[in-house]
């Protein structure tokens, strides 16, 4: 189905369907991801503990299948891995309506819903072999901006579907979006043969790649994503409880961040070929430190709104340059690189919920946000340490 062709197809023919793939995938993810906790609690009637276990099982399934699919892609690059991930998610969400048994929910989370979590890194693994040269560097931020756009409109679309059709309609809409993703994947021209891998061979990371450098790189991304996700948990409570503002103010802040993220991702189309990825990633992590420095002493919404400029830019930079850096360091194993970056972020999200909840209960939201700033600073230190070790640098 996905035998490589000798003829190299112009990468620009792939860009439009690949952007369609990432937007559809992002819409499906954001529509359901925003309301999955409420479904587990309100519709399935799970206790808070079981709801947390269910959400952790979805993340754990994504971790495992992202790693497995990354290795499979490197052995046999092709469109089918993205299609399988999206198709499995469509089946999973199609089965989810009406399910309330805890064991069945966990089974779905660890299997079909977990497989769907491999879709995002697979898109970037496919882009790494589908595009070449500077066009590859420009394509990645365009794909990231498509993902950001999907997360800007997906929760609103999900809220409308939920209000009109309930959870059954919401999950079926997500399943339809994932089926459309499968169709869009096979519009992308087949990738040509990889010049760095002999026919039937298996790409492996260059022998100069150091294990310590990889561990530090992964740790830096886990730390910065822990700061980002824990900060997202603390911010709404900080706005409503500490600053005594309405919930609509929280929506304004998150919407502003999404808009900045889209603009920053589009700006990276011009910046990525001109600046080194290591510098861009450090700038992105540094902007997270700046963000927390701005909002921790805030007494009103002005500093919080200014902070969204830093936060949105940081998310776009780290999400785009970060995944490319991992792929470059582990080249030619682009699937493993994309999966490692994605799993580092997922690991951060797993840690962040417990960390944020515990800190807020013990010390309040302002201290929690300050700790998040400290985690971002540690991420910068870990990243600097990684690029100084053998194998921690890329050639971008």
GROMACS .gro file of C-alpha atoms in nm:
model
  396
    1UNK     CA    1   0.000   0.000   0.000
    2UNK     CA    2   0.283   0.238   0.078
    3UNK     CA    3   0.572   0.114  -0.136
    4UNK     CA    4   0.812   0.406  -0.193
    5UNK     CA    5   0.834   0.538  -0.545
    6UNK     CA    6   1.163   0.637  -0.708
    7UNK     CA    7   1.025   0.961  -0.844
    8UNK     CA    8   1.051   1.246  -0.595
    9UNK     CA    9   0.723   1.437  -0.590
   10UNK     CA   10   0.736   1.812  -0.535
   11UNK     CA   11   0.686   1.872  -0.163
   12UNK     CA   12   0.447   2.159  -0.224
   13UNK     CA   13   0.187   1.911  -0.349
   14UNK     CA   14   0.199   1.751  -0.003
   15UNK     CA   15   0.162   2.069   0.203
   16UNK     CA   16  -0.210   2.140   0.158
   17UNK     CA   17  -0.329   1.784   0.238
   18UNK     CA   18  -0.084   1.762   0.529
   19UNK     CA   19  -0.216   2.088   0.676
   20UNK     CA   20  -0.568   1.943   0.630
   21UNK     CA   21  -0.455   1.630   0.817
   22UNK     CA   22  -0.315   1.824   1.112
   23UNK     CA   23  -0.617   2.060   1.135
   24UNK     CA   24  -0.868   1.771   1.127
   25UNK     CA   25  -0.661   1.572   1.376
   26UNK     CA   26  -0.632   1.877   1.603
   27UNK     CA   27  -1.006   1.951   1.584
   28UNK     CA   28  -1.090   1.593   1.683
   29UNK     CA   29  -0.838   1.607   1.969
   30UNK     CA   30  -0.947   1.947   2.101
   31UNK     CA   31  -1.321   1.881   2.071
   32UNK     CA   32  -1.301   1.569   2.286
   33UNK     CA   33  -0.994   1.646   2.497
   34UNK     CA   34  -1.163   1.954   2.639
   35UNK     CA   35  -1.470   1.762   2.759
   36UNK     CA   36  -1.344   1.408   2.824
   37UNK     CA   37  -1.307   1.476   3.197
   38UNK     CA   38  -1.665   1.603   3.216
   39UNK     CA   39  -1.789   1.296   3.028
   40UNK     CA   40  -1.614   1.062   3.270
   41UNK     CA   41  -1.750   1.249   3.570
   42UNK     CA   42  -2.100   1.352   3.461
   43UNK     CA   43  -2.202   1.091   3.202
   44UNK     CA   44  -2.013   0.781   3.315
   45UNK     CA   45  -2.054   0.872   3.683
   46UNK     CA   46  -1.691   0.805   3.778
   47UNK     CA   47  -1.550   0.928   4.107
   48UNK     CA   48  -1.279   1.199   4.091
   49UNK     CA   49  -1.013   0.933   4.153
   50UNK     CA   50  -1.142   0.704   3.877
   51UNK     CA   51  -1.176   1.002   3.643
   52UNK     CA   52  -0.809   1.085   3.703
   53UNK     CA   53  -0.709   0.722   3.645
   54UNK     CA   54  -0.906   0.718   3.318
   55UNK     CA   55  -0.737   1.035   3.191
   56UNK     CA   56  -0.396   0.901   3.294
   57UNK     CA   57  -0.472   0.578   3.107
   58UNK     CA   58  -0.543   0.775   2.788
   59UNK     CA   59  -0.209   0.957   2.826
   60UNK     CA   60  -0.026   0.632   2.908
   61UNK     CA   61  -0.171   0.462   2.601
   62UNK     CA   62  -0.055   0.756   2.390
   63UNK     CA   63   0.297   0.728   2.536
   64UNK     CA   64   0.327   0.358   2.455
   65UNK     CA   65   0.179   0.370   2.106
   66UNK     CA   66   0.370   0.685   2.006
   67UNK     CA   67   0.696   0.503   2.083
   68UNK     CA   68   0.585   0.186   1.902
   69UNK     CA   69   0.461   0.375   1.597
   70UNK     CA   70   0.780   0.584   1.590
   71UNK     CA   71   0.992   0.269   1.564
   72UNK     CA   72   0.756   0.119   1.306
   73UNK     CA   73   0.774   0.435   1.096
   74UNK     CA   74   1.153   0.430   1.097
   75UNK     CA   75   1.153   0.070   0.976
   76UNK     CA   76   0.898   0.139   0.703
   77UNK     CA   77   0.816   0.511   0.647
   78UNK     CA   78   0.471   0.573   0.509
   79UNK     CA   79   0.133   0.736   0.539
   80UNK     CA   80  -0.034   0.427   0.685
   81UNK     CA   81   0.087   0.487   1.043
   82UNK     CA   82  -0.090   0.825   1.064
   83UNK     CA   83  -0.399   0.667   0.904
   84UNK     CA   84  -0.398   0.376   1.152
   85UNK     CA   85  -0.371   0.617   1.446
   86UNK     CA   86  -0.661   0.832   1.321
   87UNK     CA   87  -0.871   0.528   1.225
   88UNK     CA   88  -0.824   0.368   1.567
   89UNK     CA   89  -0.932   0.692   1.732
   90UNK     CA   90  -1.244   0.706   1.513
   91UNK     CA   91  -1.340   0.354   1.623
   92UNK     CA   92  -1.264   0.435   1.987
   93UNK     CA   93  -1.475   0.751   1.996
   94UNK     CA   94  -1.748   0.575   1.799
   95UNK     CA   95  -1.767   0.312   2.074
   96UNK     CA   96  -1.744   0.556   2.365
   97UNK     CA   97  -2.104   0.692   2.376
   98UNK     CA   98  -2.307   0.516   2.642
   99UNK     CA   99  -2.011   0.340   2.803
  100UNK     CA  100  -2.006   0.379   3.181
  101UNK     CA  101  -1.829   0.064   3.298
  102UNK     CA  102  -1.491   0.164   3.444
  103UNK     CA  103  -1.306  -0.145   3.317
  104UNK     CA  104  -1.433  -0.092   2.960
  105UNK     CA  105  -1.335   0.276   2.971
  106UNK     CA  106  -0.982   0.186   3.084
  107UNK     CA  107  -0.957  -0.077   2.809
  108UNK     CA  108  -1.061   0.180   2.547
  109UNK     CA  109  -0.819   0.436   2.693
  110UNK     CA  110  -0.522   0.199   2.680
  111UNK     CA  111  -0.603   0.067   2.332
  112UNK     CA  112  -0.795   0.261   2.067
  113UNK     CA  113  -0.783   0.604   2.232
  114UNK     CA  114  -0.416   0.548   2.313
  115UNK     CA  115  -0.338   0.461   1.951
  116UNK     CA  116  -0.497   0.789   1.839
  117UNK     CA  117  -0.238   0.971   2.053
  118UNK     CA  118   0.032   0.857   1.809
  119UNK     CA  119  -0.124   1.063   1.529
  120UNK     CA  120   0.038   1.399   1.607
  121UNK     CA  121   0.404   1.286   1.614
  122UNK     CA  122   0.339   1.070   1.306
  123UNK     CA  123   0.239   1.377   1.105
  124UNK     CA  124   0.577   1.537   1.179
  125UNK     CA  125   0.762   1.211   1.112
  126UNK     CA  126   0.592   1.198   0.771
  127UNK     CA  127   0.678   1.564   0.708
  128UNK     CA  128   1.043   1.491   0.785
  129UNK     CA  129   1.068   1.236   0.501
  130UNK     CA  130   0.818   1.403   0.267
  131UNK     CA  131   0.983   1.748   0.256
  132UNK     CA  132   1.344   1.836   0.186
  133UNK     CA  133   1.580   2.131   0.241
  134UNK     CA  134   1.454   2.470   0.349
  135UNK     CA  135   1.100   2.380   0.250
  136UNK     CA  136   1.105   2.119   0.528
  137UNK     CA  137   1.194   2.392   0.780
  138UNK     CA  138   0.911   2.612   0.654
  139UNK     CA  139   0.657   2.330   0.643
  140UNK     CA  140   0.694   2.240   1.013
  141UNK     CA  141   0.574   2.578   1.149
  142UNK     CA  142   0.287   2.578   0.898
  143UNK     CA  143   0.179   2.239   1.032
  144UNK     CA  144   0.216   2.367   1.388
  145UNK     CA  145   0.003   2.673   1.307
  146UNK     CA  146  -0.263   2.437   1.171
  147UNK     CA  147  -0.259   2.249   1.503
  148UNK     CA  148  -0.285   2.578   1.695
  149UNK     CA  149  -0.575   2.688   1.474
  150UNK     CA  150  -0.753   2.360   1.544
  151UNK     CA  151  -0.712   2.410   1.919
  152UNK     CA  152  -0.847   2.765   1.886
  153UNK     CA  153  -1.171   2.653   1.715
  154UNK     CA  154  -1.208   2.294   1.837
  155UNK     CA  155  -1.322   2.364   2.196
  156UNK     CA  156  -1.581   2.616   2.070
  157UNK     CA  157  -1.706   2.370   1.811
  158UNK     CA  158  -1.714   2.099   2.076
  159UNK     CA  159  -1.917   2.321   2.310
  160UNK     CA  160  -2.175   2.381   2.035
  161UNK     CA  161  -2.203   2.011   1.947
  162UNK     CA  162  -2.225   1.920   2.317
  163UNK     CA  163  -2.504   2.174   2.373
  164UNK     CA  164  -2.706   2.053   2.074
  165UNK     CA  165  -2.636   1.677   2.062
  166UNK     CA  166  -2.484   1.579   2.398
  167UNK     CA  167  -2.183   1.359   2.450
  168UNK     CA  168  -2.303   1.106   2.190
  169UNK     CA  169  -2.299   1.375   1.923
  170UNK     CA  170  -1.966   1.511   2.043
  171UNK     CA  171  -1.786   1.177   2.016
  172UNK     CA  172  -1.946   1.095   1.682
  173UNK     CA  173  -1.838   1.435   1.547
  174UNK     CA  174  -1.484   1.360   1.662
  175UNK     CA  175  -1.501   1.016   1.495
  176UNK     CA  176  -1.612   1.179   1.168
  177UNK     CA  177  -1.323   1.428   1.188
  178UNK     CA  178  -1.080   1.139   1.238
  179UNK     CA  179  -1.225   0.948   0.940
  180UNK     CA  180  -1.178   1.261   0.729
  181UNK     CA  181  -0.820   1.268   0.859
  182UNK     CA  182  -0.767   0.916   0.723
  183UNK     CA  183  -0.900   1.026   0.383
  184UNK     CA  184  -0.677   1.336   0.381
  185UNK     CA  185  -0.369   1.127   0.472
  186UNK     CA  186  -0.398   0.926   0.152
  187UNK     CA  187  -0.418   1.244  -0.056
  188UNK     CA  188  -0.059   1.316   0.055
  189UNK     CA  189   0.178   1.181  -0.213
  190UNK     CA  190   0.373   0.873  -0.108
  191UNK     CA  191   0.717   0.954   0.031
  192UNK     CA  192   1.006   0.866  -0.196
  193UNK     CA  193   1.291   0.632  -0.097
  194UNK     CA  194   1.516   0.754   0.182
  195UNK     CA  195   1.871   0.818   0.058
  196UNK     CA  196   2.011   0.758   0.409
  197UNK     CA  197   1.868   0.407   0.441
  198UNK     CA  198   1.937   0.107   0.213
  199UNK     CA  199   1.633  -0.081   0.075
  200UNK     CA  200   1.488  -0.297   0.351
  201UNK     CA  201   1.721  -0.139   0.607
  202UNK     CA  202   1.636   0.012   0.941
  203UNK     CA  203   1.746   0.369   1.014
  204UNK     CA  204   1.927   0.419   1.341
  205UNK     CA  205   2.050   0.726   1.518
  206UNK     CA  206   2.405   0.824   1.444
  207UNK     CA  207   2.659   0.653   1.668
  208UNK     CA  208   2.776   0.986   1.805
  209UNK     CA  209   2.442   1.042   1.979
  210UNK     CA  210   2.505   1.024   2.353
  211UNK     CA  211   2.253   0.866   2.587
  212UNK     CA  212   2.316   1.136   2.848
  213UNK     CA  213   2.240   1.408   2.595
  214UNK     CA  214   1.914   1.238   2.494
  215UNK     CA  215   1.810   1.199   2.859
  216UNK     CA  216   1.879   1.567   2.929
  217UNK     CA  217   1.695   1.678   2.615
  218UNK     CA  218   1.393   1.470   2.712
  219UNK     CA  219   1.412   1.600   3.070
  220UNK     CA  220   1.424   1.961   2.953
  221UNK     CA  221   1.111   1.914   2.741
  222UNK     CA  222   0.934   1.728   3.021
  223UNK     CA  223   1.015   2.008   3.267
  224UNK     CA  224   0.900   2.289   3.042
  225UNK     CA  225   0.577   2.106   2.955
  226UNK     CA  226   0.517   2.031   3.323
  227UNK     CA  227   0.550   2.405   3.388
  228UNK     CA  228   0.316   2.485   3.099
  229UNK     CA  229   0.042   2.235   3.191
  230UNK     CA  230   0.062   2.296   3.568
  231UNK     CA  231   0.045   2.668   3.498
  232UNK     CA  232  -0.268   2.608   3.288
  233UNK     CA  233  -0.429   2.433   3.586
  234UNK     CA  234  -0.335   2.710   3.828
  235UNK     CA  235  -0.414   3.012   3.609
  236UNK     CA  236  -0.797   2.984   3.606
  237UNK     CA  237  -0.804   2.949   3.986
  238UNK     CA  238  -0.556   3.236   4.020
  239UNK     CA  239  -0.783   3.461   3.812
  240UNK     CA  240  -1.108   3.369   3.988
  241UNK     CA  241  -0.995   3.309   4.347
  242UNK     CA  242  -0.693   3.537   4.386
  243UNK     CA  243  -0.784   3.824   4.153
  244UNK     CA  244  -1.163   3.782   4.198
  245UNK     CA  245  -1.242   3.804   3.828
  246UNK     CA  246  -1.511   3.614   3.636
  247UNK     CA  247  -1.461   3.292   3.445
  248UNK     CA  248  -1.500   3.483   3.118
  249UNK     CA  249  -1.168   3.656   3.192
  250UNK     CA  250  -1.002   3.314   3.187
  251UNK     CA  251  -1.150   3.249   2.844
  252UNK     CA  252  -1.014   3.580   2.716
  253UNK     CA  253  -0.663   3.492   2.838
  254UNK     CA  254  -0.661   3.148   2.678
  255UNK     CA  255  -0.807   3.282   2.353
  256UNK     CA  256  -0.541   3.555   2.342
  257UNK     CA  257  -0.272   3.292   2.392
  258UNK     CA  258  -0.412   3.082   2.105
  259UNK     CA  259  -0.410   3.380   1.867
  260UNK     CA  260  -0.050   3.467   1.960
  261UNK     CA  261   0.048   3.103   1.913
  262UNK     CA  262  -0.090   3.098   1.556
  263UNK     CA  263   0.084   3.424   1.463
  264UNK     CA  264   0.414   3.308   1.617
  265UNK     CA  265   0.398   2.975   1.433
  266UNK     CA  266   0.348   3.156   1.102
  267UNK     CA  267   0.641   3.389   1.184
  268UNK     CA  268   0.858   3.080   1.229
  269UNK     CA  269   0.808   3.001   0.859
  270UNK     CA  270   1.049   3.290   0.797
  271UNK     CA  271   1.263   3.252   1.112
  272UNK     CA  272   1.339   2.880   1.119
  273UNK     CA  273   1.564   2.873   0.810
  274UNK     CA  274   1.753   3.179   0.942
  275UNK     CA  275   1.812   3.103   1.312
  276UNK     CA  276   1.959   2.796   1.471
  277UNK     CA  277   1.707   2.566   1.634
  278UNK     CA  278   1.905   2.553   1.960
  279UNK     CA  279   1.884   2.931   1.992
  280UNK     CA  280   1.511   2.932   1.912
  281UNK     CA  281   1.438   2.661   2.171
  282UNK     CA  282   1.631   2.849   2.439
  283UNK     CA  283   1.438   3.164   2.350
  284UNK     CA  284   1.113   2.967   2.380
  285UNK     CA  285   1.203   2.827   2.723
  286UNK     CA  286   1.325   3.172   2.833
  287UNK     CA  287   0.989   3.320   2.730
  288UNK     CA  288   0.816   3.076   2.965
  289UNK     CA  289   1.036   3.203   3.249
  290UNK     CA  290   0.944   3.560   3.151
  291UNK     CA  291   0.575   3.464   3.144
  292UNK     CA  292   0.576   3.335   3.499
  293UNK     CA  293   0.783   3.632   3.619
  294UNK     CA  294   0.513   3.860   3.477
  295UNK     CA  295   0.206   3.688   3.615
  296UNK     CA  296   0.320   3.587   3.966
  297UNK     CA  297   0.315   3.947   4.103
  298UNK     CA  298   0.008   4.047   3.897
  299UNK     CA  299  -0.275   4.227   4.075
  300UNK     CA  300  -0.492   4.267   3.766
  301UNK     CA  301  -0.545   4.138   3.414
  302UNK     CA  302  -0.305   4.372   3.232
  303UNK     CA  303   0.012   4.178   3.321
  304UNK     CA  304  -0.168   3.851   3.254
  305UNK     CA  305  -0.265   3.965   2.904
  306UNK     CA  306   0.092   4.083   2.833
  307UNK     CA  307   0.210   3.747   2.961
  308UNK     CA  308   0.005   3.568   2.695
  309UNK     CA  309   0.236   3.722   2.432
  310UNK     CA  310   0.527   3.540   2.593
  311UNK     CA  311   0.332   3.219   2.658
  312UNK     CA  312   0.181   3.187   2.310
  313UNK     CA  313   0.517   3.255   2.143
  314UNK     CA  314   0.691   3.005   2.371
  315UNK     CA  315   0.440   2.729   2.293
  316UNK     CA  316   0.476   2.784   1.917
  317UNK     CA  317   0.857   2.797   1.926
  318UNK     CA  318   0.906   2.492   2.147
  319UNK     CA  319   0.639   2.290   1.967
  320UNK     CA  320   0.791   2.356   1.624
  321UNK     CA  321   1.167   2.391   1.676
  322UNK     CA  322   1.167   2.132   1.956
  323UNK     CA  323   1.027   1.846   1.751
  324UNK     CA  324   1.262   1.927   1.462
  325UNK     CA  325   1.558   1.936   1.701
  326UNK     CA  326   1.477   1.588   1.836
  327UNK     CA  327   1.443   1.456   1.480
  328UNK     CA  328   1.776   1.612   1.380
  329UNK     CA  329   1.959   1.476   1.686
  330UNK     CA  330   1.821   1.124   1.628
  331UNK     CA  331   1.848   1.143   1.247
  332UNK     CA  332   1.773   0.949   1.038
  333UNK     CA  333   1.529   0.796   1.289
  334UNK     CA  334   1.274   1.077   1.243
  335UNK     CA  335   0.984   0.869   1.376
  336UNK     CA  336   1.165   0.795   1.701
  337UNK     CA  337   1.265   1.162   1.734
  338UNK     CA  338   0.909   1.288   1.690
  339UNK     CA  339   0.777   1.023   1.931
  340UNK     CA  340   1.039   1.107   2.197
  341UNK     CA  341   0.952   1.477   2.184
  342UNK     CA  342   0.579   1.404   2.200
  343UNK     CA  343   0.622   1.157   2.486
  344UNK     CA  344   0.835   1.404   2.682
  345UNK     CA  345   0.547   1.651   2.657
  346UNK     CA  346   0.293   1.383   2.754
  347UNK     CA  347   0.504   1.287   3.056
  348UNK     CA  348   0.499   1.653   3.161
  349UNK     CA  349   0.120   1.658   3.136
  350UNK     CA  350   0.094   1.343   3.349
  351UNK     CA  351   0.307   1.497   3.625
  352UNK     CA  352   0.148   1.842   3.606
  353UNK     CA  353  -0.200   1.752   3.729
  354UNK     CA  354  -0.085   1.595   4.054
  355UNK     CA  355   0.184   1.861   4.106
  356UNK     CA  356  -0.048   2.155   4.047
  357UNK     CA  357  -0.330   2.012   4.256
  358UNK     CA  358  -0.102   1.938   4.550
  359UNK     CA  359   0.075   2.273   4.541
  360UNK     CA  360  -0.247   2.474   4.509
  361UNK     CA  361  -0.393   2.294   4.808
  362UNK     CA  362  -0.078   2.340   5.018
  363UNK     CA  363   0.045   2.686   4.921
  364UNK     CA  364  -0.203   2.855   4.686
  365UNK     CA  365  -0.205   2.949   4.320
  366UNK     CA  366   0.056   3.227   4.331
  367UNK     CA  367   0.319   2.997   4.481
  368UNK     CA  368   0.224   2.726   4.230
  369UNK     CA  369   0.284   2.965   3.941
  370UNK     CA  370   0.620   3.064   4.093
  371UNK     CA  371   0.721   2.696   4.112
  372UNK     CA  372   0.623   2.661   3.745
  373UNK     CA  373   0.864   2.944   3.665
  374UNK     CA  374   1.136   2.758   3.854
  375UNK     CA  375   1.065   2.443   3.652
  376UNK     CA  376   1.098   2.640   3.328
  377UNK     CA  377   1.435   2.772   3.447
  378UNK     CA  378   1.548   2.416   3.525
  379UNK     CA  379   1.438   2.317   3.175
  380UNK     CA  380   1.669   2.582   3.029
  381UNK     CA  381   1.960   2.453   3.239
  382UNK     CA  382   1.893   2.092   3.130
  383UNK     CA  383   1.874   2.195   2.764
  384UNK     CA  384   2.201   2.388   2.784
  385UNK     CA  385   2.363   2.086   2.947
  386UNK     CA  386   2.232   1.856   2.672
  387UNK     CA  387   2.369   2.058   2.381
  388UNK     CA  388   2.715   2.064   2.542
  389UNK     CA  389   2.732   1.683   2.548
  390UNK     CA  390   2.828   1.462   2.251
  391UNK     CA  391   2.521   1.404   2.035
  392UNK     CA  392   2.313   1.681   2.191
  393UNK     CA  393   2.365   1.917   1.900
  394UNK     CA  394   2.192   1.911   1.566
  395UNK     CA  395   2.320   2.029   1.233
  396UNK     CA  396   2.039   2.278   1.159
   0.00000   0.00000   0.00000
